[in-house]
PDB file of C-alpha atoms in Angstrom:
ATOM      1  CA  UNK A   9      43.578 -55.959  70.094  1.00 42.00           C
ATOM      2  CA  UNK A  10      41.317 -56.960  67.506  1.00 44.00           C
ATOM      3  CA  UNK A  11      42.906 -55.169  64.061  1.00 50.00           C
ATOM      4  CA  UNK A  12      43.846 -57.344  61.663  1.00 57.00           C
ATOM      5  CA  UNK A  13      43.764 -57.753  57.695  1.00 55.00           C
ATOM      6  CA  UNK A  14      42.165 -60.936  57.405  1.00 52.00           C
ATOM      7  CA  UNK A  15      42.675 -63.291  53.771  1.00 50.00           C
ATOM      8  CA  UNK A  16      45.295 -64.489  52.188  1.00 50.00           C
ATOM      9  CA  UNK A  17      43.178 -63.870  48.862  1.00 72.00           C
ATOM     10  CA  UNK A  18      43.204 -60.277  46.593  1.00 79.00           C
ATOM     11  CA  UNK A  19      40.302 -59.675  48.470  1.00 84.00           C
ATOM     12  CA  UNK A  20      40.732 -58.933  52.515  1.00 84.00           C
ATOM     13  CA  UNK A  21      39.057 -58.008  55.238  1.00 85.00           C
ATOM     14  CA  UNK A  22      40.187 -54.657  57.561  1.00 88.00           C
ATOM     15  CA  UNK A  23      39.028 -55.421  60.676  1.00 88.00           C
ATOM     16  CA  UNK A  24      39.589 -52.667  63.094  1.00 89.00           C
ATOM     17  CA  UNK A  25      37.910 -51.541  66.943  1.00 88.00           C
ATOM     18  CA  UNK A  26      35.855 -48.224  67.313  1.00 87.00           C
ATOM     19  CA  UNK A  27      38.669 -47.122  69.491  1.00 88.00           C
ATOM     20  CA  UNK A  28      40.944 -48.130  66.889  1.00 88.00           C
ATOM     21  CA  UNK A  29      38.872 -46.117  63.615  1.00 89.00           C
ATOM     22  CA  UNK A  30      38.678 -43.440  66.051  1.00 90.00           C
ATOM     23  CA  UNK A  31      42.102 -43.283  66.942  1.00 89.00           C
ATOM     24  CA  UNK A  32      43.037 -43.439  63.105  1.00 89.00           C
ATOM     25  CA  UNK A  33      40.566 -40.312  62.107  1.00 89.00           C
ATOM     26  CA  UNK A  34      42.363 -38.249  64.241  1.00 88.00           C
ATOM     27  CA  UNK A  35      45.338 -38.828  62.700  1.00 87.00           C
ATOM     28  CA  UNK A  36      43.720 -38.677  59.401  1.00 88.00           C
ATOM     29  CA  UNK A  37      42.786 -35.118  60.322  1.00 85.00           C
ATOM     30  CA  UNK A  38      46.449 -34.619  59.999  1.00 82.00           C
ATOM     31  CA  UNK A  39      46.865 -35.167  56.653  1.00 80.00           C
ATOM     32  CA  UNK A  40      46.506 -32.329  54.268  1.00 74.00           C
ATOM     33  CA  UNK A  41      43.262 -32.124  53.161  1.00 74.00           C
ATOM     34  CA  UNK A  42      41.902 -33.532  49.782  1.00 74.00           C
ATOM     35  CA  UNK A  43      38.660 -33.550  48.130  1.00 71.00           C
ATOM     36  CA  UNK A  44      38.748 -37.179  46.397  1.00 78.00           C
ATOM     37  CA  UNK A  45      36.251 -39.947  46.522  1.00 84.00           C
ATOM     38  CA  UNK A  46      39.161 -41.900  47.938  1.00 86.00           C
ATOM     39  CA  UNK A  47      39.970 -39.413  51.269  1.00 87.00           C
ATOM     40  CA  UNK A  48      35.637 -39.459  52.152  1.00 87.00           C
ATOM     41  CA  UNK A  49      35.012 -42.630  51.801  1.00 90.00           C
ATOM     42  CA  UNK A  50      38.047 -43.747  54.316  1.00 90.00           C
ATOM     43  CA  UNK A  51      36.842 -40.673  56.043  1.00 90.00           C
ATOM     44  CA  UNK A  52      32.979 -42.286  56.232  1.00 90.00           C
ATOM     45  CA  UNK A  53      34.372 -45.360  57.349  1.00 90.00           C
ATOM     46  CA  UNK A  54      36.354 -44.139  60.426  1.00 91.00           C
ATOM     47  CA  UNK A  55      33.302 -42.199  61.266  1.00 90.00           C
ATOM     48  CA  UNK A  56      30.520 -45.119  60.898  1.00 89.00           C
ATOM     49  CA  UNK A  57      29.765 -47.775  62.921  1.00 87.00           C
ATOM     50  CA  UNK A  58      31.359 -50.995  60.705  1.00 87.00           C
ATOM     51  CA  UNK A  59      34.346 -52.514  61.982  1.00 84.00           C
ATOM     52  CA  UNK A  60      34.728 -54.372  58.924  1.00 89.00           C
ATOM     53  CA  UNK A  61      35.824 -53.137  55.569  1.00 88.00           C
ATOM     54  CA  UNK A  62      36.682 -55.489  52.642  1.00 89.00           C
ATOM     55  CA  UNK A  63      40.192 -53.956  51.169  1.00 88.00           C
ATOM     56  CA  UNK A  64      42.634 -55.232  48.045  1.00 86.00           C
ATOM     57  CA  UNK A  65      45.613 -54.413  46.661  1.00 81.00           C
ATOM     58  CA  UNK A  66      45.427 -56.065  43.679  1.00 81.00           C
ATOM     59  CA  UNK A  67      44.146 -53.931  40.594  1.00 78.00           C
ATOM     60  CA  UNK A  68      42.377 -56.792  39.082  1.00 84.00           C
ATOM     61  CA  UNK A  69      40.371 -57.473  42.314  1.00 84.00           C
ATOM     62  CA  UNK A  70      39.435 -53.800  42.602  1.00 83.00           C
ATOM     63  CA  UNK A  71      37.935 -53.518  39.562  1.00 83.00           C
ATOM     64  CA  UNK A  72      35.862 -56.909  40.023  1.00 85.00           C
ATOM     65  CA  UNK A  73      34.891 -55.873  43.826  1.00 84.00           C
ATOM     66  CA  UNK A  74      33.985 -52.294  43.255  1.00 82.00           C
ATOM     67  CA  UNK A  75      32.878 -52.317  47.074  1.00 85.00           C
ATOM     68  CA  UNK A  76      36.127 -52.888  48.682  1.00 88.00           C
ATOM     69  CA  UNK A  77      38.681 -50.532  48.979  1.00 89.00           C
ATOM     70  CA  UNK A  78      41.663 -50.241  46.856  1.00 88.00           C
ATOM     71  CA  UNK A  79      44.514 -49.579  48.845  1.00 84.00           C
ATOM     72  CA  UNK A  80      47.595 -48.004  46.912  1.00 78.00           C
ATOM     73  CA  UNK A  81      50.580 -45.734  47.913  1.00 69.00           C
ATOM     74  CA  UNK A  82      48.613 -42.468  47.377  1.00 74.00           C
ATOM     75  CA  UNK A  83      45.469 -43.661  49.465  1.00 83.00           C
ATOM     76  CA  UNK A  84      45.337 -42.015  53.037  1.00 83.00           C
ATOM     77  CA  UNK A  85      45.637 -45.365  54.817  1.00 84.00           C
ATOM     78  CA  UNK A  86      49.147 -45.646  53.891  1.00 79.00           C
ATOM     79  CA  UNK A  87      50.006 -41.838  54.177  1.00 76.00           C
ATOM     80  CA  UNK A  88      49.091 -42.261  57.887  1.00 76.00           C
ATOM     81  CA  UNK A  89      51.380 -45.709  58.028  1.00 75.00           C
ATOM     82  CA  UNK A  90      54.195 -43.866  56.236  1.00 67.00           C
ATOM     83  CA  UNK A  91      54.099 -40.722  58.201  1.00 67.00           C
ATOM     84  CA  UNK A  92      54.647 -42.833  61.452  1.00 63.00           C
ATOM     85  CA  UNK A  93      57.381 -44.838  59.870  1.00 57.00           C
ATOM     86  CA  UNK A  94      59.133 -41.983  59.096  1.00 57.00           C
ATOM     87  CA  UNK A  95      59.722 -41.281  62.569  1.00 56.00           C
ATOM     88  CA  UNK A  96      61.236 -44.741  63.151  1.00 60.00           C
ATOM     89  CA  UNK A  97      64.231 -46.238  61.929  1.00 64.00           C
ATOM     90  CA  UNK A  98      64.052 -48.436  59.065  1.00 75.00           C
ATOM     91  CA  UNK A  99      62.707 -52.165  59.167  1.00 82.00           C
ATOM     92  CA  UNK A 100      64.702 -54.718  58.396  1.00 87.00           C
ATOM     93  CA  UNK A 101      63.791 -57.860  57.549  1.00 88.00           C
ATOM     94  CA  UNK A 102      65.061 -61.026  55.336  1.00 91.00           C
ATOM     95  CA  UNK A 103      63.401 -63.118  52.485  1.00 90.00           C
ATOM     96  CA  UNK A 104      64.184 -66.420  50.287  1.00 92.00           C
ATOM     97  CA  UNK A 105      62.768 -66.907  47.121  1.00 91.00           C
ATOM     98  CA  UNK A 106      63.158 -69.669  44.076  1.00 90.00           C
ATOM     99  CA  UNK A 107      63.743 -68.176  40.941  1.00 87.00           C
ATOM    100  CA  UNK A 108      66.336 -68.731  37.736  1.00 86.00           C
ATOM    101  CA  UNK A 109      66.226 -64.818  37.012  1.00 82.00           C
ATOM    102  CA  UNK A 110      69.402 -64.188  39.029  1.00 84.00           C
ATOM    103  CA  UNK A 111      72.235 -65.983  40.215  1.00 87.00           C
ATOM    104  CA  UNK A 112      72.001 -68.146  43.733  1.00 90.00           C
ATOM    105  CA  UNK A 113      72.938 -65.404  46.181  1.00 89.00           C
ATOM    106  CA  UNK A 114      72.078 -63.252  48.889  1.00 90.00           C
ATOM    107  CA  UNK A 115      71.551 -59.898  47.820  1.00 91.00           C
ATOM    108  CA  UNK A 116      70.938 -56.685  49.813  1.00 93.00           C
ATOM    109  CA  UNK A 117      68.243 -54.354  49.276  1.00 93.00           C
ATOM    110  CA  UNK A 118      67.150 -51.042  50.381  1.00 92.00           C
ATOM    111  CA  UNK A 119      63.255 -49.878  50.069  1.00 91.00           C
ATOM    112  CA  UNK A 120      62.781 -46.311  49.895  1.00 90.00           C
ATOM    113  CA  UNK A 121      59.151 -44.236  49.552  1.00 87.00           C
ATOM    114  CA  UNK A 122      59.428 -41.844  46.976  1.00 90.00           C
ATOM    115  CA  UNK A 123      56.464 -38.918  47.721  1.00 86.00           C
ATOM    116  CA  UNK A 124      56.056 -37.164  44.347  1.00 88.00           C
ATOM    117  CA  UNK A 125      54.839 -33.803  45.141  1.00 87.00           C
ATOM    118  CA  UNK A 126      53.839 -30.995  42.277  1.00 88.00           C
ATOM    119  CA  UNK A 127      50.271 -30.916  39.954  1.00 87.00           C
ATOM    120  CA  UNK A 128      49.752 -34.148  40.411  1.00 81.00           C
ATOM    121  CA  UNK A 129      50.996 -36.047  43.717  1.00 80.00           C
ATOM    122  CA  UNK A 130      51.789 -38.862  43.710  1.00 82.00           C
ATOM    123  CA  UNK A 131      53.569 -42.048  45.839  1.00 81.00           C
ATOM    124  CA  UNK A 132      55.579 -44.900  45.484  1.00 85.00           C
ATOM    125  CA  UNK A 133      58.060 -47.774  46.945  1.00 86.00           C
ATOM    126  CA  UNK A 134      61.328 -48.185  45.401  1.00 91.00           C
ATOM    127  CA  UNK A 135      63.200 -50.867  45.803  1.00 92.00           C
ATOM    128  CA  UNK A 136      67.426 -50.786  45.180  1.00 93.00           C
ATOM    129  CA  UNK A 137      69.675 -53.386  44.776  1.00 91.00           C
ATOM    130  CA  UNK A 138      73.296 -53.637  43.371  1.00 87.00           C
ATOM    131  CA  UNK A 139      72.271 -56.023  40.754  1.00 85.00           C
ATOM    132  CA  UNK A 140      70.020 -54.412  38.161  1.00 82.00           C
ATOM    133  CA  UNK A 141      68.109 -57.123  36.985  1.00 82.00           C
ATOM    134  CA  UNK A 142      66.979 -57.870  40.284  1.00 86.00           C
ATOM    135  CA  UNK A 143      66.088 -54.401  41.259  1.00 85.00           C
ATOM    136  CA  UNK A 144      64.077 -54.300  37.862  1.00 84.00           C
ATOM    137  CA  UNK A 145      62.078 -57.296  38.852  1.00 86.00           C
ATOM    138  CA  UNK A 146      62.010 -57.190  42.795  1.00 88.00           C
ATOM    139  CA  UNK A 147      58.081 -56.549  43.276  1.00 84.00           C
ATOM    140  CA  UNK A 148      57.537 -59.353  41.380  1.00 85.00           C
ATOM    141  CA  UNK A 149      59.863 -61.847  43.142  1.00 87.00           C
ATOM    142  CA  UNK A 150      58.718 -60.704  46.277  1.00 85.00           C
ATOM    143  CA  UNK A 151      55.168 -61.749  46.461  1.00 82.00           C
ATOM    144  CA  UNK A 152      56.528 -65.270  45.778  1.00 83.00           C
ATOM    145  CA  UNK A 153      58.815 -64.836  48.451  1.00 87.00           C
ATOM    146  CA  UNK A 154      58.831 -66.286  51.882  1.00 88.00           C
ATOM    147  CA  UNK A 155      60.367 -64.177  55.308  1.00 87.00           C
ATOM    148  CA  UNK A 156      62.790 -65.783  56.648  1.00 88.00           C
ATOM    149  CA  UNK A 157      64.633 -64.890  60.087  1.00 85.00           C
ATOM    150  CA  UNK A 158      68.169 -64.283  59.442  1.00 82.00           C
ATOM    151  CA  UNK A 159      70.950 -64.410  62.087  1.00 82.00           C
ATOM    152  CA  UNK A 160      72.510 -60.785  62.997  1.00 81.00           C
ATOM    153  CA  UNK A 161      75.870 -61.300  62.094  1.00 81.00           C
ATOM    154  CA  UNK A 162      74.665 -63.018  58.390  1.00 80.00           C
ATOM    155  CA  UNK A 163      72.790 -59.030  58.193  1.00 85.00           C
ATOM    156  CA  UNK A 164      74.797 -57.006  56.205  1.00 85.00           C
ATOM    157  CA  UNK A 165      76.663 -53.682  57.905  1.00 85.00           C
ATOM    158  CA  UNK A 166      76.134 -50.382  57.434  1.00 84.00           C
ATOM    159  CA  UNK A 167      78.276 -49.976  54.922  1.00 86.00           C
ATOM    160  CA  UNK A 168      76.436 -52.215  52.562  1.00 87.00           C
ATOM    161  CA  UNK A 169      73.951 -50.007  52.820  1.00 87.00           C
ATOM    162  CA  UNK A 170      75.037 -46.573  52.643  1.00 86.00           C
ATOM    163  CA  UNK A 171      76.611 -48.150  49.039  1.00 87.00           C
ATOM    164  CA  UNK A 172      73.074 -48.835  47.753  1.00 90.00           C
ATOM    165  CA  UNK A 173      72.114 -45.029  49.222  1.00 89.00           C
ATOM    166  CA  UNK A 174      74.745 -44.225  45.976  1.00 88.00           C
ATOM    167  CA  UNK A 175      72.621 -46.384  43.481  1.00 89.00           C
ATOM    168  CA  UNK A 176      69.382 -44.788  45.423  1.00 92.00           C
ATOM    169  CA  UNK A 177      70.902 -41.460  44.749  1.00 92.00           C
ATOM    170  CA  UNK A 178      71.289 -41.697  40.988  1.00 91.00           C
ATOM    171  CA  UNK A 179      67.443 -43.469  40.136  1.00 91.00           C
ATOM    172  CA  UNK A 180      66.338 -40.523  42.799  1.00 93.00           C
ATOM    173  CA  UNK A 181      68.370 -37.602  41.059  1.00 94.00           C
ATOM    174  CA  UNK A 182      67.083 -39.168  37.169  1.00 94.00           C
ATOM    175  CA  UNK A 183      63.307 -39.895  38.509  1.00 94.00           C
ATOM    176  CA  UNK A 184      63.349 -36.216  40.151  1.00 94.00           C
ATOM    177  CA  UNK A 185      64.718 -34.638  36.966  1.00 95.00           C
ATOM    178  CA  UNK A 186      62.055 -36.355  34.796  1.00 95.00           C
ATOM    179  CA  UNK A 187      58.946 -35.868  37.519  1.00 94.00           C
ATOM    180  CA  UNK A 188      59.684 -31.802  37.371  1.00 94.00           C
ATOM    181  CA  UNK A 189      60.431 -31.699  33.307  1.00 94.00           C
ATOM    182  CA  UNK A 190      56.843 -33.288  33.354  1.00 94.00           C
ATOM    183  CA  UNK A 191      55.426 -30.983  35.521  1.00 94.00           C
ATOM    184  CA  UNK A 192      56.312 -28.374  33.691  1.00 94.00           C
ATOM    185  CA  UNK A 193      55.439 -30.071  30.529  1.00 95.00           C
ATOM    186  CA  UNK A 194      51.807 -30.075  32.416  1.00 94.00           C
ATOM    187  CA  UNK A 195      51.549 -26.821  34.086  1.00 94.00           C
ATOM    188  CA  UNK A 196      52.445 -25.121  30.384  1.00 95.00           C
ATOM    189  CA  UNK A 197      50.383 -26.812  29.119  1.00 95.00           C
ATOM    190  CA  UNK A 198      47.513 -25.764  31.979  1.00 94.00           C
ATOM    191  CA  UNK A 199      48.058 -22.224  32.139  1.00 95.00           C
ATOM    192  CA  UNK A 200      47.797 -21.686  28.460  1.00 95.00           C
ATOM    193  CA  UNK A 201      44.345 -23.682  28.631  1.00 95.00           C
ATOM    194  CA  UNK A 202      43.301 -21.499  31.466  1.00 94.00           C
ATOM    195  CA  UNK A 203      44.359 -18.141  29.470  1.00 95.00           C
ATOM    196  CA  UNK A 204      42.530 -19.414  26.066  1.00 95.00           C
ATOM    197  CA  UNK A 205      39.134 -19.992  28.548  1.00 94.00           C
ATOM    198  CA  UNK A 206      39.912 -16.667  30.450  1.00 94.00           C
ATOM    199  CA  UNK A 207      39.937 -14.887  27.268  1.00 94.00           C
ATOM    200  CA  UNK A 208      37.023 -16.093  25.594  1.00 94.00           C
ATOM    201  CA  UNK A 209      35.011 -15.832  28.930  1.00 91.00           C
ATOM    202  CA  UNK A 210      36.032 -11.508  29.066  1.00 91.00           C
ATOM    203  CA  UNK A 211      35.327 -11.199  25.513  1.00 93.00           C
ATOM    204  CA  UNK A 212      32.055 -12.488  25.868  1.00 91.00           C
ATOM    205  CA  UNK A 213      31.320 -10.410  28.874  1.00 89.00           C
ATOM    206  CA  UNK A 214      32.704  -7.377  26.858  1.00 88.00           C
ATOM    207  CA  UNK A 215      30.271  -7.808  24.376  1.00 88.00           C
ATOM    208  CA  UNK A 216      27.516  -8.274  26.482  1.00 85.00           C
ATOM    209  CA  UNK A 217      28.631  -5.047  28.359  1.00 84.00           C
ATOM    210  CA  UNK A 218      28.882  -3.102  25.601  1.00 84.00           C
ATOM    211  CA  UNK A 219      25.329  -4.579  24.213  1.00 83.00           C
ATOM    212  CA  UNK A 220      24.054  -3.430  27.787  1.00 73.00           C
ATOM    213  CA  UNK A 221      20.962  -1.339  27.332  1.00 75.00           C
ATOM    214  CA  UNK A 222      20.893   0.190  31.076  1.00 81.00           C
ATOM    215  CA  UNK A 223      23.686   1.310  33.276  1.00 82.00           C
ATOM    216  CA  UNK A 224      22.920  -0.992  35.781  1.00 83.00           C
ATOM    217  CA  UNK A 225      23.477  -3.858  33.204  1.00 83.00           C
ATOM    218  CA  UNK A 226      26.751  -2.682  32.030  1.00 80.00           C
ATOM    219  CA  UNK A 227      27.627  -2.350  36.271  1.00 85.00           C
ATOM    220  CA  UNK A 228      27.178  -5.445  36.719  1.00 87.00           C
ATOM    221  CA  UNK A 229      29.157  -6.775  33.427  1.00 85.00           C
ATOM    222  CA  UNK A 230      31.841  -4.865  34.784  1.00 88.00           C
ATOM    223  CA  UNK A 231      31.548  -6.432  38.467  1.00 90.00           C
ATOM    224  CA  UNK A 232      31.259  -9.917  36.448  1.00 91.00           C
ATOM    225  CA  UNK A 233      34.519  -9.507  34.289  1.00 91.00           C
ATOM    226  CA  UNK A 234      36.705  -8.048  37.809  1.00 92.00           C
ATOM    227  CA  UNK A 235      35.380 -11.839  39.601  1.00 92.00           C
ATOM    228  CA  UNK A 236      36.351 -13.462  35.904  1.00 92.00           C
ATOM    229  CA  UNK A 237      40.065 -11.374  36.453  1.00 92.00           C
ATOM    230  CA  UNK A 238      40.095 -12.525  39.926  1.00 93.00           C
ATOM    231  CA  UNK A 239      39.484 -16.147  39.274  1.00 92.00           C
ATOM    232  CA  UNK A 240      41.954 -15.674  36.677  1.00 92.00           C
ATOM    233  CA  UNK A 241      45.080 -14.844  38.715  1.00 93.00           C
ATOM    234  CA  UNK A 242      43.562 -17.388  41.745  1.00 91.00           C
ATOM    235  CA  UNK A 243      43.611 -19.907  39.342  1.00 91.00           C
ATOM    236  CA  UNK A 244      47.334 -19.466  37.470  1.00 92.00           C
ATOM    237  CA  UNK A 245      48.563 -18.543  40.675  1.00 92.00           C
ATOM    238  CA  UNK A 246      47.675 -22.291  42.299  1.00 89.00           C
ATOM    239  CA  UNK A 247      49.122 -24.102  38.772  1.00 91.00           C
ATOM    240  CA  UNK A 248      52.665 -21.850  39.158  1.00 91.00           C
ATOM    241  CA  UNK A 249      52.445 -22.529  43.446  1.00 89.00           C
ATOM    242  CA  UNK A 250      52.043 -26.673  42.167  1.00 88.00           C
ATOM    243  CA  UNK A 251      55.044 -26.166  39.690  1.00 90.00           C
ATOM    244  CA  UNK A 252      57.466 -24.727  41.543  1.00 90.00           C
ATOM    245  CA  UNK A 253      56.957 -27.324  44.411  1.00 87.00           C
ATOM    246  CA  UNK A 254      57.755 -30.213  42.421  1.00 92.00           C
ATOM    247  CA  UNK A 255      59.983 -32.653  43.651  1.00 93.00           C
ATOM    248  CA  UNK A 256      60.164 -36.392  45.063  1.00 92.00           C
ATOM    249  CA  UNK A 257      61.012 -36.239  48.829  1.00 88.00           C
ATOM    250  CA  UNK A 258      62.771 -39.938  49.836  1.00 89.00           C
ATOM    251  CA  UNK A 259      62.807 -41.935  52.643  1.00 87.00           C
ATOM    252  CA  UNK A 260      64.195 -45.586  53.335  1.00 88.00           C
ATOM    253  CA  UNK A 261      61.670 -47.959  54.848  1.00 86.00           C
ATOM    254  CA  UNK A 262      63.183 -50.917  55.262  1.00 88.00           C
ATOM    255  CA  UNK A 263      67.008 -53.061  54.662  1.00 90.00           C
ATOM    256  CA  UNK A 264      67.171 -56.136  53.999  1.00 90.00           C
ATOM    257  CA  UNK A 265      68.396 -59.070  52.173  1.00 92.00           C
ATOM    258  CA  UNK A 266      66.687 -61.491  49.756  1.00 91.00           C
ATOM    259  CA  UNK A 267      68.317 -64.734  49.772  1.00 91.00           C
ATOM    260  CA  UNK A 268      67.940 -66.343  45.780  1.00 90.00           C
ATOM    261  CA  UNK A 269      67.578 -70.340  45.440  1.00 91.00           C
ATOM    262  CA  UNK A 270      67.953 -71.563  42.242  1.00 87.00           C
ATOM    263  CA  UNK A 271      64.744 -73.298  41.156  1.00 82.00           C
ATOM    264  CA  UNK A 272      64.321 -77.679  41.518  1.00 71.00           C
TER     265      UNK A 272
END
């Protein structure tokens, strides 16, 4: 077909069918729905007639290019590409790069997606390695990297593998701890905002009720400060729903191995 990202630059080019936008805001109509500038204006592409959309994921870029699209774990793009790869098995792939930051080696590598769920949602790739200074600084190594095919029985086994699920485990289990202590933190915080505004908005329609001349003004004080009670409970009721839901939900993505050269 005709979809492709086009560039090698910060700044690409999306280039993707009618059949292929429309095919994609179905599935957008999937996702739960948010109102954000970044959900309608993926939504307003899908819809329109443009098959071309200039995207980055580069921060830098996105704040120079404010018409192209910034394209980050939370934006719906990759929701949609991470809700289908959660139906499918892992990728796995190999890749070499030069660098003095670790020793010569091939190391394996897991890459999970950690969804952050709670008051504010969040999403992000996390890479694992044995070797902690690598797994510190594997984003960065690997946009200098190259792919590189890599014979099946040079791929690691499964065993490998299920030992870096045991260093996934423990960054998941500390990350998850720390993402619902500062949820709380936040929805504390929240709620007593919200019962500070609640109160000051009743007392002033108390004293506006009781200031009420006719008994059709002080009726409709009354029906004003039962909405404000309403709105009230609505309102603490969502923050205590987003609290309790906290958590990081984990899936792997891909295996692999990136094979280190030392540098000339």
């Amino acid at each position: 077909g005709d979809e492709h990202i086009l560039g090698s630059r910060p700044l690409k080019n999306l280039r993707l069918s009618q059949e292929a936008r429309a095919s994609l805001l179905e599935d957008f109509r999937k996702l739960p729905r948010k109102p954000s500038p970044i959900h309608r204006e993926w939504e307003k592409w899908l819809k329109g007639s443009e098959y071309l959309q200039e995207i980055t994921f580069d921060a830098t870029c996105a704040g120079e290019q404010r018409k192209a699209m910034f394209i980050t774990p939370i934006h719906p793009l990759v929701q949609q590409a991470s809700s289908i790869q959660q139906e499918e098995p892992p990728h796995r792939t190999a890749f070499r790069v030069q660098t003095d930051a670790v020793s010569a080696g091939a190391y394996p590598f897991a890459i999970y997606q950690w969804q952050k769920r709670g008051i504010k949602d969040d999403a992000l790739l996390q890479p694992v390695c044995m070797d902690i200074t690598l797994s510190e600084r594997f984003l960065s190594l690997l946009e200098d990297a190259q792919a590189t095919a890599l014979p099946v029985d040079e791929f690691p086994d499964e065993a490998t593998f299920e030992g870096l699920e045991s260093a996934h485990y423990r960054l998941w289990s500390q990350a998850r701890s720390e993402h619902q202590a500062e949820t709380l933190h936040i929805a504390e915080y929240r709620k007593e905002s919200l019962r500070v505004s609640h109160q000051s908005r009743v007392a002033l329609l108390r004293e506006q009720q009781a200031q009420a001349g006719e008994a059709r003004i002080g009726r409709m004080r009354e029906s004003e400060i039962a909405r404000a009670e309403a709105d009230y409970e609505r309102r603490l009721a969502e923050i205590e729903t987003a609290e309790n839901r906290a958590d990081i939900i984990s899936h792997p993505v891909a295996y692999g191995v990136m094979i280190v050269e030392a540098t000339l």
